[in-house]
mmCIF file of C-alpha atoms and ligand atoms in Angstrom:
data_model
loop_
_atom_site.group_PDB
_atom_site.id
_atom_site.type_symbol
_atom_site.label_atom_id
_atom_site.label_comp_id
_atom_site.label_asym_id
_atom_site.label_seq_id
_atom_site.Cartn_x
_atom_site.Cartn_y
_atom_site.Cartn_z
ATOM 1 C CA MET A 27 -6.992 -32.261 79.305
ATOM 2 C CA THR A 28 -8.187 -30.148 82.344
ATOM 3 C CA GLU A 29 -10.334 -31.856 85.207
ATOM 4 C CA ILE A 30 -11.986 -30.215 87.392
ATOM 5 C CA THR A 31 -13.083 -31.779 90.856
ATOM 6 C CA PRO A 32 -16.797 -31.252 91.805
ATOM 7 C CA GLN A 33 -15.591 -29.556 95.272
ATOM 8 C CA ASP A 34 -17.290 -26.142 96.885
ATOM 9 C CA ALA A 35 -17.132 -23.606 93.964
ATOM 10 C CA ALA A 36 -15.780 -21.145 96.957
ATOM 11 C CA SER A 37 -12.559 -23.400 97.357
ATOM 12 C CA PRO A 38 -9.593 -22.103 95.522
ATOM 13 C CA LEU A 39 -8.745 -23.558 92.233
ATOM 14 C CA VAL A 40 -4.802 -24.969 92.623
ATOM 15 C CA GLY A 41 -2.998 -26.040 89.626
ATOM 16 C CA VAL A 42 -0.561 -29.106 89.562
ATOM 17 C CA LEU A 43 2.014 -28.590 86.578
ATOM 18 C CA ALA A 44 1.871 -32.101 85.414
ATOM 19 C CA LEU A 45 4.967 -31.933 82.854
ATOM 20 C CA GLN A 46 6.837 -35.011 84.837
ATOM 21 C CA GLY A 47 7.042 -36.307 88.149
ATOM 22 C CA GLY A 48 4.646 -37.170 91.225
ATOM 23 C CA VAL A 49 1.074 -35.133 89.939
ATOM 24 C CA ARG A 50 -1.094 -37.601 91.102
ATOM 25 C CA GLU A 51 -0.084 -37.804 94.434
ATOM 26 C CA HIS A 52 -0.404 -33.795 95.142
ATOM 27 C CA VAL A 53 -3.825 -33.554 93.521
ATOM 28 C CA HIS A 54 -5.218 -36.094 95.906
ATOM 29 C CA ALA A 55 -3.733 -34.119 98.517
ATOM 30 C CA LEU A 56 -5.061 -30.746 97.822
ATOM 31 C CA GLU A 57 -8.679 -31.948 97.195
ATOM 32 C CA ALA A 58 -7.960 -34.061 100.685
ATOM 33 C CA ALA A 59 -7.506 -30.711 101.822
ATOM 34 C CA GLY A 60 -10.243 -28.588 100.324
ATOM 35 C CA ALA A 61 -8.742 -27.189 96.825
ATOM 36 C CA ARG A 62 -10.124 -27.626 93.471
ATOM 37 C CA THR A 63 -7.459 -28.987 91.060
ATOM 38 C CA THR A 64 -6.623 -28.982 87.816
ATOM 39 C CA LEU A 65 -3.572 -30.289 85.798
ATOM 40 C CA VAL A 66 -1.768 -27.595 84.092
ATOM 41 C CA ARG A 67 0.659 -28.141 81.023
ATOM 42 C CA ARG A 68 0.350 -24.715 78.753
ATOM 43 C CA ALA A 69 0.748 -21.344 79.835
ATOM 44 C CA ALA A 70 -2.701 -20.084 78.996
ATOM 45 C CA GLU A 71 -4.099 -22.544 81.860
ATOM 46 C CA LEU A 72 -2.021 -20.240 84.528
ATOM 47 C CA ASP A 73 -5.173 -17.550 84.094
ATOM 48 C CA ALA A 74 -7.853 -19.223 85.830
ATOM 49 C CA LEU A 75 -5.922 -20.443 89.054
ATOM 50 C CA ASP A 76 -5.475 -19.400 92.482
ATOM 51 C CA GLY A 77 -2.217 -21.480 93.190
ATOM 52 C CA LEU A 78 -0.105 -23.865 91.484
ATOM 53 C CA VAL A 79 2.016 -26.781 92.940
ATOM 54 C CA LEU A 80 5.408 -27.521 91.258
ATOM 55 C CA PRO A 81 5.734 -31.487 92.050
ATOM 56 C CA GLY A 82 8.287 -34.077 92.589
ATOM 57 C CA GLY A 83 10.684 -35.324 90.193
ATOM 58 C CA GLU A 84 13.710 -34.619 88.146
ATOM 59 C CA SER A 85 13.931 -30.575 88.023
ATOM 60 C CA THR A 86 16.080 -30.561 84.802
ATOM 61 C CA THR A 87 13.603 -32.102 83.058
ATOM 62 C CA ILE A 88 10.750 -29.812 84.777
ATOM 63 C CA ASP A 89 13.168 -27.099 83.693
ATOM 64 C CA LYS A 90 13.145 -27.951 80.199
ATOM 65 C CA LEU A 91 9.967 -28.761 79.570
ATOM 66 C CA MET A 92 8.693 -25.688 81.119
ATOM 67 C CA ARG A 93 11.136 -23.496 78.551
ATOM 68 C CA LEU A 94 9.767 -25.920 75.553
ATOM 69 C CA TYR A 95 6.174 -25.260 76.467
ATOM 70 C CA GLY A 96 6.492 -21.726 76.998
ATOM 71 C CA ILE A 97 5.481 -22.066 80.608
ATOM 72 C CA ALA A 98 8.592 -20.909 82.231
ATOM 73 C CA GLU A 99 8.550 -16.803 81.400
ATOM 74 C CA PRO A 100 5.057 -16.466 82.194
ATOM 75 C CA LEU A 101 5.254 -18.568 85.191
ATOM 76 C CA ARG A 102 8.245 -15.910 86.326
ATOM 77 C CA ALA A 103 6.214 -13.295 85.591
ATOM 78 C CA LYS A 104 3.173 -14.410 87.950
ATOM 79 C CA ILE A 105 5.494 -15.156 90.733
ATOM 80 C CA ALA A 106 7.236 -11.766 90.640
ATOM 81 C CA GLU A 107 3.540 -10.451 91.158
ATOM 82 C CA GLY A 108 2.541 -12.653 93.978
ATOM 83 C CA PHE A 109 1.088 -15.751 92.280
ATOM 84 C CA PRO A 110 0.816 -18.497 95.070
ATOM 85 C CA VAL A 111 2.956 -21.449 94.792
ATOM 86 C CA TYR A 112 4.277 -24.600 96.809
ATOM 87 C CA GLY A 113 7.071 -26.443 95.250
ATOM 88 C CA SER A 114 8.357 -29.830 96.850
ATOM 89 C CA CYS A 115 11.549 -31.396 95.812
ATOM 90 C CA ALA A 116 12.283 -30.702 92.340
ATOM 91 C CA GLY A 117 9.949 -27.628 92.850
ATOM 92 C CA MET A 118 11.695 -26.272 95.410
ATOM 93 C CA ILE A 119 14.741 -26.752 93.154
ATOM 94 C CA LEU A 120 12.865 -24.786 90.665
ATOM 95 C CA LEU A 121 11.725 -21.992 92.962
ATOM 96 C CA ALA A 122 15.464 -21.018 94.163
ATOM 97 C CA GLU A 123 17.244 -18.472 92.878
ATOM 98 C CA ARG A 124 20.254 -20.319 93.044
ATOM 99 C CA ILE A 125 21.253 -23.898 92.494
ATOM 100 C CA THR A 126 24.919 -24.644 94.025
ATOM 101 C CA ASP A 127 25.657 -27.579 91.533
ATOM 102 C CA PRO A 128 22.888 -26.985 88.416
ATOM 103 C CA ALA A 129 23.134 -30.149 86.108
ATOM 104 C CA LEU A 130 24.361 -29.074 82.716
ATOM 105 C CA ASP A 131 22.791 -30.291 79.267
ATOM 106 C CA ALA A 132 24.528 -31.685 76.542
ATOM 107 C CA ALA A 133 25.633 -28.555 75.046
ATOM 108 C CA GLY A 134 26.982 -27.527 78.290
ATOM 109 C CA GLU A 135 24.014 -24.864 79.290
ATOM 110 C CA PRO A 136 23.316 -25.130 83.034
ATOM 111 C CA GLN A 137 19.744 -25.839 84.278
ATOM 112 C CA GLN A 138 17.627 -22.919 85.125
ATOM 113 C CA THR A 139 15.131 -22.027 87.479
ATOM 114 C CA LEU A 140 11.932 -20.128 87.678
ATOM 115 C CA GLY A 141 13.364 -18.140 90.748
ATOM 116 C CA GLY A 142 11.305 -16.089 92.948
ATOM 117 C CA LEU A 143 12.613 -17.948 96.260
ATOM 118 C CA ASP A 144 15.780 -15.918 98.046
ATOM 119 C CA ILE A 145 17.282 -19.415 98.799
ATOM 120 C CA VAL A 146 20.270 -21.084 97.204
ATOM 121 C CA VAL A 147 19.732 -25.131 97.335
ATOM 122 C CA ARG A 148 22.376 -28.189 96.850
ATOM 123 C CA ARG A 149 20.699 -30.619 94.803
ATOM 124 C CA ASN A 150 20.594 -34.500 96.111
ATOM 125 C CA ALA A 151 22.494 -33.299 98.930
ATOM 126 C CA PHE A 152 21.842 -35.817 101.332
ATOM 127 C CA GLY A 153 23.889 -38.082 99.650
ATOM 128 C CA ARG A 154 23.896 -41.215 97.527
ATOM 129 C CA GLN A 155 24.036 -44.011 99.973
ATOM 130 C CA ARG A 156 20.801 -42.895 101.945
ATOM 131 C CA GLU A 157 19.132 -41.176 99.001
ATOM 132 C CA SER A 158 15.843 -41.864 100.174
ATOM 133 C CA PHE A 159 14.983 -41.418 104.018
ATOM 134 C CA GLU A 160 11.835 -40.891 106.365
ATOM 135 C CA THR A 161 11.828 -38.811 109.405
ATOM 136 C CA SER A 162 9.886 -36.616 111.818
ATOM 137 C CA LEU A 163 10.586 -33.224 112.002
ATOM 138 C CA PRO A 164 8.978 -30.358 113.987
ATOM 139 C CA PHE A 165 7.676 -27.475 111.647
ATOM 140 C CA THR A 166 6.599 -24.057 112.189
ATOM 141 C CA GLY A 167 3.292 -22.509 111.743
ATOM 142 C CA LEU A 168 0.598 -24.922 111.193
ATOM 143 C CA GLN A 169 -0.827 -23.664 114.583
ATOM 144 C CA SER A 170 -3.950 -22.484 112.774
ATOM 145 C CA LEU A 171 -4.905 -25.116 110.417
ATOM 146 C CA PRO A 172 -8.404 -27.214 110.428
ATOM 147 C CA SER A 173 -6.519 -30.541 111.448
ATOM 148 C CA ARG A 174 -4.512 -29.489 113.578
ATOM 149 C CA ASP A 175 -4.381 -31.930 116.916
ATOM 150 C CA PRO A 176 -5.209 -29.233 119.615
ATOM 151 C CA ALA A 177 -3.309 -31.638 121.975
ATOM 152 C CA ALA A 178 -0.282 -31.675 120.564
ATOM 153 C CA HIS A 179 2.440 -30.346 122.096
ATOM 154 C CA THR A 180 4.756 -29.975 119.357
ATOM 155 C CA GLU A 181 3.440 -29.903 115.206
ATOM 156 C CA ASN A 182 6.029 -32.723 113.788
ATOM 157 C CA VAL A 183 5.504 -33.479 110.465
ATOM 158 C CA HIS A 184 6.225 -37.082 108.704
ATOM 159 C CA ALA A 185 8.660 -36.472 106.110
ATOM 160 C CA VAL A 186 9.854 -38.467 102.869
ATOM 161 C CA PHE A 187 12.698 -37.541 101.724
ATOM 162 C CA ILE A 188 14.056 -38.794 97.796
ATOM 163 C CA ARG A 189 16.829 -37.517 95.937
ATOM 164 C CA ALA A 190 16.239 -34.454 98.267
ATOM 165 C CA PRO A 191 17.963 -31.462 98.023
ATOM 166 C CA TRP A 192 18.665 -28.848 101.120
ATOM 167 C CA VAL A 193 18.394 -25.122 101.428
ATOM 168 C CA GLU A 194 22.251 -23.957 101.829
ATOM 169 C CA LYS A 195 21.158 -20.300 102.117
ATOM 170 C CA VAL A 196 18.493 -17.880 102.857
ATOM 171 C CA GLY A 197 17.701 -14.208 102.102
ATOM 172 C CA SER A 198 16.668 -12.043 104.749
ATOM 173 C CA SER A 199 12.815 -12.242 103.313
ATOM 174 C CA VAL A 200 12.410 -16.380 103.810
ATOM 175 C CA GLN A 201 11.108 -17.672 106.927
ATOM 176 C CA VAL A 202 12.664 -21.181 107.664
ATOM 177 C CA LEU A 203 9.647 -23.446 108.743
ATOM 178 C CA ALA A 204 11.814 -27.072 109.218
ATOM 179 C CA GLN A 205 15.090 -28.313 109.252
ATOM 180 C CA VAL A 206 16.337 -31.432 109.788
ATOM 181 C CA PRO A 207 18.598 -31.544 113.058
ATOM 182 C CA ALA A 208 22.007 -32.240 113.700
ATOM 183 C CA GLY A 209 22.637 -36.142 114.159
ATOM 184 C CA ASP A 210 19.181 -36.948 112.843
ATOM 185 C CA ALA A 211 19.663 -40.975 112.859
ATOM 186 C CA ALA A 212 17.475 -41.386 109.512
ATOM 187 C CA ALA A 213 18.955 -38.843 107.355
ATOM 188 C CA GLY A 214 22.660 -40.798 108.712
ATOM 189 C CA ALA A 215 24.827 -39.921 106.055
ATOM 190 C CA GLU A 216 27.489 -40.295 103.679
ATOM 191 C CA SER A 217 26.952 -36.358 103.636
ATOM 192 C CA GLY A 218 28.989 -36.132 107.090
ATOM 193 C CA ALA A 219 27.452 -32.746 106.980
ATOM 194 C CA ALA A 220 24.144 -33.762 107.794
ATOM 195 C CA ASP A 221 25.279 -34.943 110.714
ATOM 196 C CA SER A 222 27.108 -31.822 112.048
ATOM 197 C CA VAL A 223 24.500 -29.051 111.121
ATOM 198 C CA ALA A 224 20.828 -28.664 111.031
ATOM 199 C CA ARG A 225 19.977 -28.639 107.244
ATOM 200 C CA ILE A 226 16.931 -26.371 106.166
ATOM 201 C CA VAL A 227 14.207 -28.057 104.183
ATOM 202 C CA ALA A 228 11.049 -25.822 104.417
ATOM 203 C CA VAL A 229 10.873 -22.408 103.680
ATOM 204 C CA ARG A 230 8.363 -19.475 103.001
ATOM 205 C CA SER A 231 8.711 -16.179 101.203
ATOM 206 C CA GLY A 232 5.644 -14.331 100.983
ATOM 207 C CA LYS A 233 2.822 -16.600 99.058
ATOM 208 C CA LEU A 234 6.059 -19.172 98.252
ATOM 209 C CA LEU A 235 6.255 -22.027 99.763
ATOM 210 C CA ALA A 236 8.612 -24.921 99.147
ATOM 211 C CA THR A 237 9.700 -28.340 101.171
ATOM 212 C CA SER A 238 12.745 -30.571 100.488
ATOM 213 C CA PHE A 239 10.655 -33.733 101.206
ATOM 214 C CA HIS A 240 7.254 -35.356 100.142
ATOM 215 C CA PRO A 241 4.331 -34.693 102.163
ATOM 216 C CA GLU A 242 2.266 -35.636 99.422
ATOM 217 C CA VAL A 243 3.196 -39.383 99.203
ATOM 218 C CA THR A 244 2.399 -40.047 103.029
ATOM 219 C CA GLY A 245 -1.034 -39.166 103.881
ATOM 220 C CA GLU A 246 0.167 -35.936 105.281
ATOM 221 C CA ARG A 247 -2.147 -33.279 104.601
ATOM 222 C CA ARG A 248 -1.452 -30.178 107.027
ATOM 223 C CA ILE A 249 1.627 -28.822 104.536
ATOM 224 C CA HIS A 250 -1.384 -28.640 101.475
ATOM 225 C CA GLU A 251 -3.546 -26.827 103.893
ATOM 226 C CA LEU A 252 -0.799 -24.379 104.749
ATOM 227 C CA PHE A 253 -0.551 -23.983 100.885
ATOM 228 C CA ILE A 254 -4.473 -23.616 100.598
ATOM 229 C CA GLN A 255 -4.552 -20.984 103.728
ATOM 230 C CA MET A 256 -1.579 -19.260 102.254
ATOM 231 C CA ILE A 257 -3.551 -18.567 98.930
ATOM 232 C CA ARG A 258 -6.500 -17.522 100.971
ATOM 233 C CA GLY A 259 -4.920 -15.198 103.060
ATOM 234 C CA ASP A 260 -5.317 -16.506 106.258
ATOM 235 C CA ALA A 261 -2.105 -17.778 106.912
HETATM 236 N N1 LIG B 315 12.226 -36.508 94.212
HETATM 237 C C1 LIG B 315 12.661 -34.945 93.870
HETATM 238 O O1 LIG B 315 12.268 -34.294 93.272
HETATM 239 C C2 LIG B 315 14.339 -35.073 93.590
HETATM 240 C C3 LIG B 315 14.884 -34.037 93.129
HETATM 241 C C4 LIG B 315 16.057 -34.229 92.044
HETATM 242 N N2 LIG B 315 16.805 -34.998 92.674
HETATM 243 C C5 LIG B 315 16.176 -33.419 91.243
HETATM 244 O O2 LIG B 315 17.207 -32.679 91.049
HETATM 245 O O3 LIG B 315 15.556 -32.588 90.390
#
Protein backbone atom coordinates (compact mmCIF):
# COMPACT_ATOMS: atom_id res chain seq x y z
CA MET A 1 0.00 0.00 0.00
CA THR A 2 1.28 3.41 -0.89
CA GLU A 3 1.35 6.04 1.83
CA ILE A 4 1.94 9.63 0.88
CA THR A 5 2.47 11.98 3.78
CA PRO A 6 0.96 15.45 3.72
CA GLN A 7 4.22 17.42 3.43
CA ASP A 8 4.69 20.35 1.12
CA ALA A 9 4.28 19.10 -2.46
CA ALA A 10 7.64 20.67 -3.30
CA SER A 11 9.34 18.30 -0.83
CA PRO A 12 11.12 15.42 -2.53
CA LEU A 13 9.29 12.10 -2.57
CA VAL A 14 11.60 9.50 -1.05
CA GLY A 15 10.78 5.80 -1.10
CA VAL A 16 11.82 3.32 1.55
CA LEU A 17 12.32 -0.20 0.26
CA ALA A 18 9.87 -2.17 2.40
CA LEU A 19 10.69 -5.82 1.73
CA GLN A 20 12.42 -6.50 5.06
CA GLY A 21 14.23 -4.62 7.83
CA GLY A 22 13.93 -1.32 9.70
CA VAL A 23 11.51 0.49 7.39
CA ARG A 24 9.42 2.60 9.83
CA GLU A 25 12.43 4.26 11.43
CA HIS A 26 13.61 5.59 8.05
CA VAL A 27 10.11 6.85 7.20
CA HIS A 28 10.08 8.83 10.44
CA ALA A 29 13.61 10.16 9.97
CA LEU A 30 12.91 11.23 6.37
CA GLU A 31 9.68 12.98 7.33
CA ALA A 32 11.40 14.75 10.24
CA ALA A 33 14.01 15.91 7.73
CA GLY A 34 11.34 17.36 5.42
CA ALA A 35 10.69 14.69 2.78
CA ARG A 36 7.46 13.09 1.64
CA THR A 37 7.71 9.31 1.90
CA THR A 38 6.24 6.20 0.36
CA LEU A 39 6.85 2.49 0.87
CA VAL A 40 8.28 0.63 -2.12
CA ARG A 41 7.81 -3.05 -2.91
CA ARG A 42 7.44 -3.14 -6.69
CA ALA A 43 9.51 -1.93 -9.62
CA ALA A 44 6.64 0.19 -10.98
CA GLU A 45 6.75 2.26 -7.79
CA LEU A 46 10.33 3.42 -8.47
CA ASP A 47 9.45 5.82 -11.27
CA ALA A 48 7.59 8.38 -9.15
CA LEU A 49 10.47 8.71 -6.68
CA ASP A 50 13.11 11.40 -6.25
CA GLY A 51 15.25 9.02 -4.17
CA LEU A 52 15.21 5.73 -2.28
CA VAL A 53 16.40 4.43 1.09
CA LEU A 54 17.61 0.85 1.46
CA PRO A 55 17.11 0.07 5.17
CA GLY A 56 19.09 -2.08 7.56
CA GLY A 57 18.02 -5.66 8.02
CA GLU A 58 19.45 -8.76 6.46
CA SER A 59 21.18 -8.13 3.14
CA THR A 60 20.81 -11.75 1.98
CA THR A 61 17.03 -11.64 2.50
CA ILE A 62 16.59 -8.21 0.90
CA ASP A 63 18.72 -9.33 -2.06
CA LYS A 64 16.60 -12.45 -2.56
CA LEU A 65 13.31 -10.57 -2.28
CA MET A 66 14.45 -7.80 -4.64
CA ARG A 67 15.27 -10.40 -7.27
CA LEU A 68 12.08 -12.37 -6.60
CA TYR A 69 9.91 -9.26 -6.99
CA GLY A 70 11.79 -8.11 -10.10
CA ILE A 71 12.96 -4.88 -8.52
CA ALA A 72 16.73 -5.55 -8.52
CA GLU A 73 17.34 -5.06 -12.25
CA PRO A 74 15.27 -1.88 -12.74
CA LEU A 75 16.84 -0.40 -9.61
CA ARG A 76 20.34 -1.25 -10.84
CA ALA A 77 19.54 0.52 -14.12
CA LYS A 78 18.23 3.61 -12.31
CA ILE A 79 21.31 3.75 -10.07
CA ALA A 80 23.49 3.68 -13.18
CA GLU A 81 21.55 6.74 -14.44
CA GLY A 82 22.27 8.69 -11.22
CA PHE A 83 19.18 7.92 -9.11
CA PRO A 84 19.85 9.00 -5.47
CA VAL A 85 19.98 6.11 -2.99
CA TYR A 86 20.94 6.02 0.69
CA GLY A 87 21.76 2.61 2.21
CA SER A 88 22.20 2.03 5.94
CA CYS A 89 23.92 -1.14 7.16
CA ALA A 90 22.41 -3.95 5.04
CA GLY A 91 21.58 -1.13 2.58
CA MET A 92 25.29 -0.24 2.39
CA ILE A 93 26.06 -3.89 1.60
CA LEU A 94 23.46 -3.83 -1.20
CA LEU A 95 25.06 -0.73 -2.78
CA ALA A 96 28.61 -2.16 -2.63
CA GLU A 97 30.27 -3.38 -5.80
CA ARG A 98 31.79 -6.25 -3.85
CA ILE A 99 31.44 -8.18 -0.56
CA THR A 100 34.55 -9.83 0.87
CA ASP A 101 32.57 -12.63 2.48
CA PRO A 102 29.21 -13.05 0.70
CA ALA A 103 26.76 -15.51 2.23
CA LEU A 104 25.96 -18.60 0.16
CA ASP A 105 22.39 -19.81 -0.27
CA ALA A 106 21.31 -23.46 -0.05
CA ALA A 107 22.34 -23.96 -3.69
CA GLY A 108 25.80 -22.53 -2.99
CA GLU A 109 25.07 -19.27 -4.85
CA PRO A 110 26.63 -16.16 -3.31
CA GLN A 111 24.39 -13.26 -2.32
CA GLN A 112 24.28 -10.48 -4.90
CA THR A 113 24.40 -6.71 -4.62
CA LEU A 114 22.94 -3.89 -6.70
CA GLY A 115 26.37 -2.27 -6.83
CA GLY A 116 26.94 1.27 -8.06
CA LEU A 117 29.10 2.32 -5.12
CA ASP A 118 32.76 1.51 -5.77
CA ILE A 119 33.49 -0.02 -2.38
CA VAL A 120 34.35 -3.43 -0.96
CA VAL A 121 32.51 -4.24 2.28
CA ARG A 122 33.03 -6.85 4.98
CA ARG A 123 29.80 -8.06 6.58
CA ASN A 124 29.44 -8.40 10.38
CA ALA A 125 32.90 -6.88 10.51
CA PHE A 126 33.07 -5.65 14.10
CA GLY A 127 32.95 -9.16 15.57
CA ARG A 128 30.41 -11.27 17.38
CA GLN A 129 31.13 -10.45 20.99
CA ARG A 130 30.43 -6.75 20.59
CA GLU A 131 28.08 -7.17 17.67
CA SER A 132 26.21 -4.01 18.60
CA PHE A 133 27.71 -0.80 19.94
CA GLU A 134 27.16 2.95 19.99
CA THR A 135 29.74 5.65 19.58
CA SER A 136 30.16 9.26 18.54
CA LEU A 137 31.93 9.94 15.24
CA PRO A 138 33.14 13.05 13.40
CA PHE A 139 31.21 13.21 10.13
CA THR A 140 32.30 15.21 7.07
CA GLY A 141 29.96 17.26 4.91
CA LEU A 142 27.22 18.34 7.30
CA GLN A 143 28.25 22.04 7.35
CA SER A 144 25.34 23.36 5.30
CA LEU A 145 22.49 21.49 6.97
CA PRO A 146 19.56 23.43 8.47
CA SER A 147 19.73 21.59 11.81
CA ARG A 148 23.44 22.05 12.25
CA ASP A 149 24.55 23.64 15.50
CA PRO A 150 26.52 26.70 14.30
CA ALA A 151 28.44 26.76 17.60
CA ALA A 152 29.75 23.22 17.19
CA HIS A 153 33.45 22.91 16.44
CA THR A 154 33.22 19.36 15.21
CA GLU A 155 30.22 17.79 13.63
CA ASN A 156 29.89 14.58 15.63
CA VAL A 157 27.18 12.06 14.85
CA HIS A 158 25.75 9.55 17.29
CA ALA A 159 26.16 6.19 15.58
CA VAL A 160 24.50 2.87 16.44
CA PHE A 161 26.10 -0.23 14.93
CA ILE A 162 24.16 -3.51 14.75
CA ARG A 163 26.09 -6.42 13.22
CA ALA A 164 27.51 -3.76 10.97
CA PRO A 165 29.74 -3.99 7.94
CA TRP A 166 32.80 -1.81 7.45
CA VAL A 167 34.28 -0.61 4.19
CA GLU A 168 37.56 -2.30 3.38
CA LYS A 169 38.35 -0.46 0.14
CA VAL A 170 37.09 2.59 -1.66
CA GLY A 171 37.51 3.51 -5.32
CA SER A 172 38.78 6.93 -6.42
CA SER A 173 35.23 8.23 -6.96
CA VAL A 174 34.29 7.60 -3.35
CA GLN A 175 34.48 10.20 -0.57
CA VAL A 176 34.96 8.90 2.99
CA LEU A 177 32.60 10.73 5.36
CA ALA A 178 33.19 8.94 8.67
CA GLN A 179 35.47 6.38 10.28
CA VAL A 180 35.56 4.55 13.59
CA PRO A 181 38.97 5.66 14.83
CA ALA A 182 41.66 3.17 15.77
CA GLY A 183 41.32 2.29 19.44
CA ASP A 184 37.65 3.32 19.74
CA ALA A 185 36.67 1.85 23.09
CA ALA A 186 33.04 1.28 22.15
CA ALA A 187 33.94 -0.67 19.03
CA GLY A 188 36.34 -2.53 21.28
CA ALA A 189 36.64 -5.88 19.81
CA GLU A 190 37.29 -9.28 19.38
CA SER A 191 37.86 -7.98 15.86
CA GLY A 192 41.35 -6.82 17.07
CA ALA A 193 41.77 -5.06 13.75
CA ALA A 194 39.25 -2.45 14.89
CA ASP A 195 41.67 -1.48 17.62
CA SER A 196 44.69 -0.83 15.45
CA VAL A 197 43.20 0.62 12.26
CA ALA A 198 40.52 3.23 11.59
CA ARG A 199 37.53 1.69 9.84
CA ILE A 200 35.49 3.46 7.18
CA VAL A 201 31.79 3.51 8.08
CA ALA A 202 30.24 6.24 5.91
CA VAL A 203 30.84 7.03 2.24
CA ARG A 204 29.42 9.02 -0.62
CA SER A 205 29.84 8.83 -4.37
CA GLY A 206 27.76 11.06 -6.64
CA LYS A 207 24.14 10.59 -5.55
CA LEU A 208 24.85 7.45 -3.51
CA LEU A 209 25.25 7.65 0.27
CA ALA A 210 25.93 4.74 2.63
CA THR A 211 26.49 4.32 6.37
CA SER A 212 27.43 1.16 8.30
CA PHE A 213 25.44 2.53 11.21
CA HIS A 214 21.78 3.38 11.84
CA PRO A 215 21.09 7.12 12.26
CA GLU A 216 17.37 6.35 11.97
CA VAL A 217 17.15 4.67 15.38
CA THR A 218 18.58 7.50 17.49
CA GLY A 219 16.70 10.63 16.50
CA GLU A 220 19.78 11.70 14.51
CA ARG A 221 18.39 13.60 11.49
CA ARG A 222 21.46 15.10 9.83
CA ILE A 223 22.28 12.07 7.66
CA HIS A 224 18.75 12.06 6.22
CA GLU A 225 18.96 15.84 5.77
CA LEU A 226 22.22 15.37 3.87
CA PHE A 227 20.53 12.79 1.64
CA ILE A 228 17.63 15.17 0.95
CA GLN A 229 20.12 17.92 0.06
CA MET A 230 21.85 15.48 -2.30
CA ILE A 231 18.48 14.77 -3.95
CA ARG A 232 17.82 18.50 -4.31
CA GLY A 233 21.29 19.03 -5.74
CA ASP A 234 22.27 21.27 -2.80
CA ALA A 235 25.01 19.00 -1.44
N1 LIG B 1 21.80 -4.10 10.94
C1 LIG B 1 22.04 -4.59 9.75
O1 LIG B 1 21.54 -4.13 8.73
C2 LIG B 1 22.89 -5.83 9.74
C3 LIG B 1 23.38 -6.23 8.38
C4 LIG B 1 23.57 -7.73 8.33
N2 LIG B 1 24.68 -8.14 9.12
C5 LIG B 1 23.74 -8.14 6.86
O2 LIG B 1 24.70 -8.70 6.49
O3 LIG B 1 22.87 -7.90 6.08
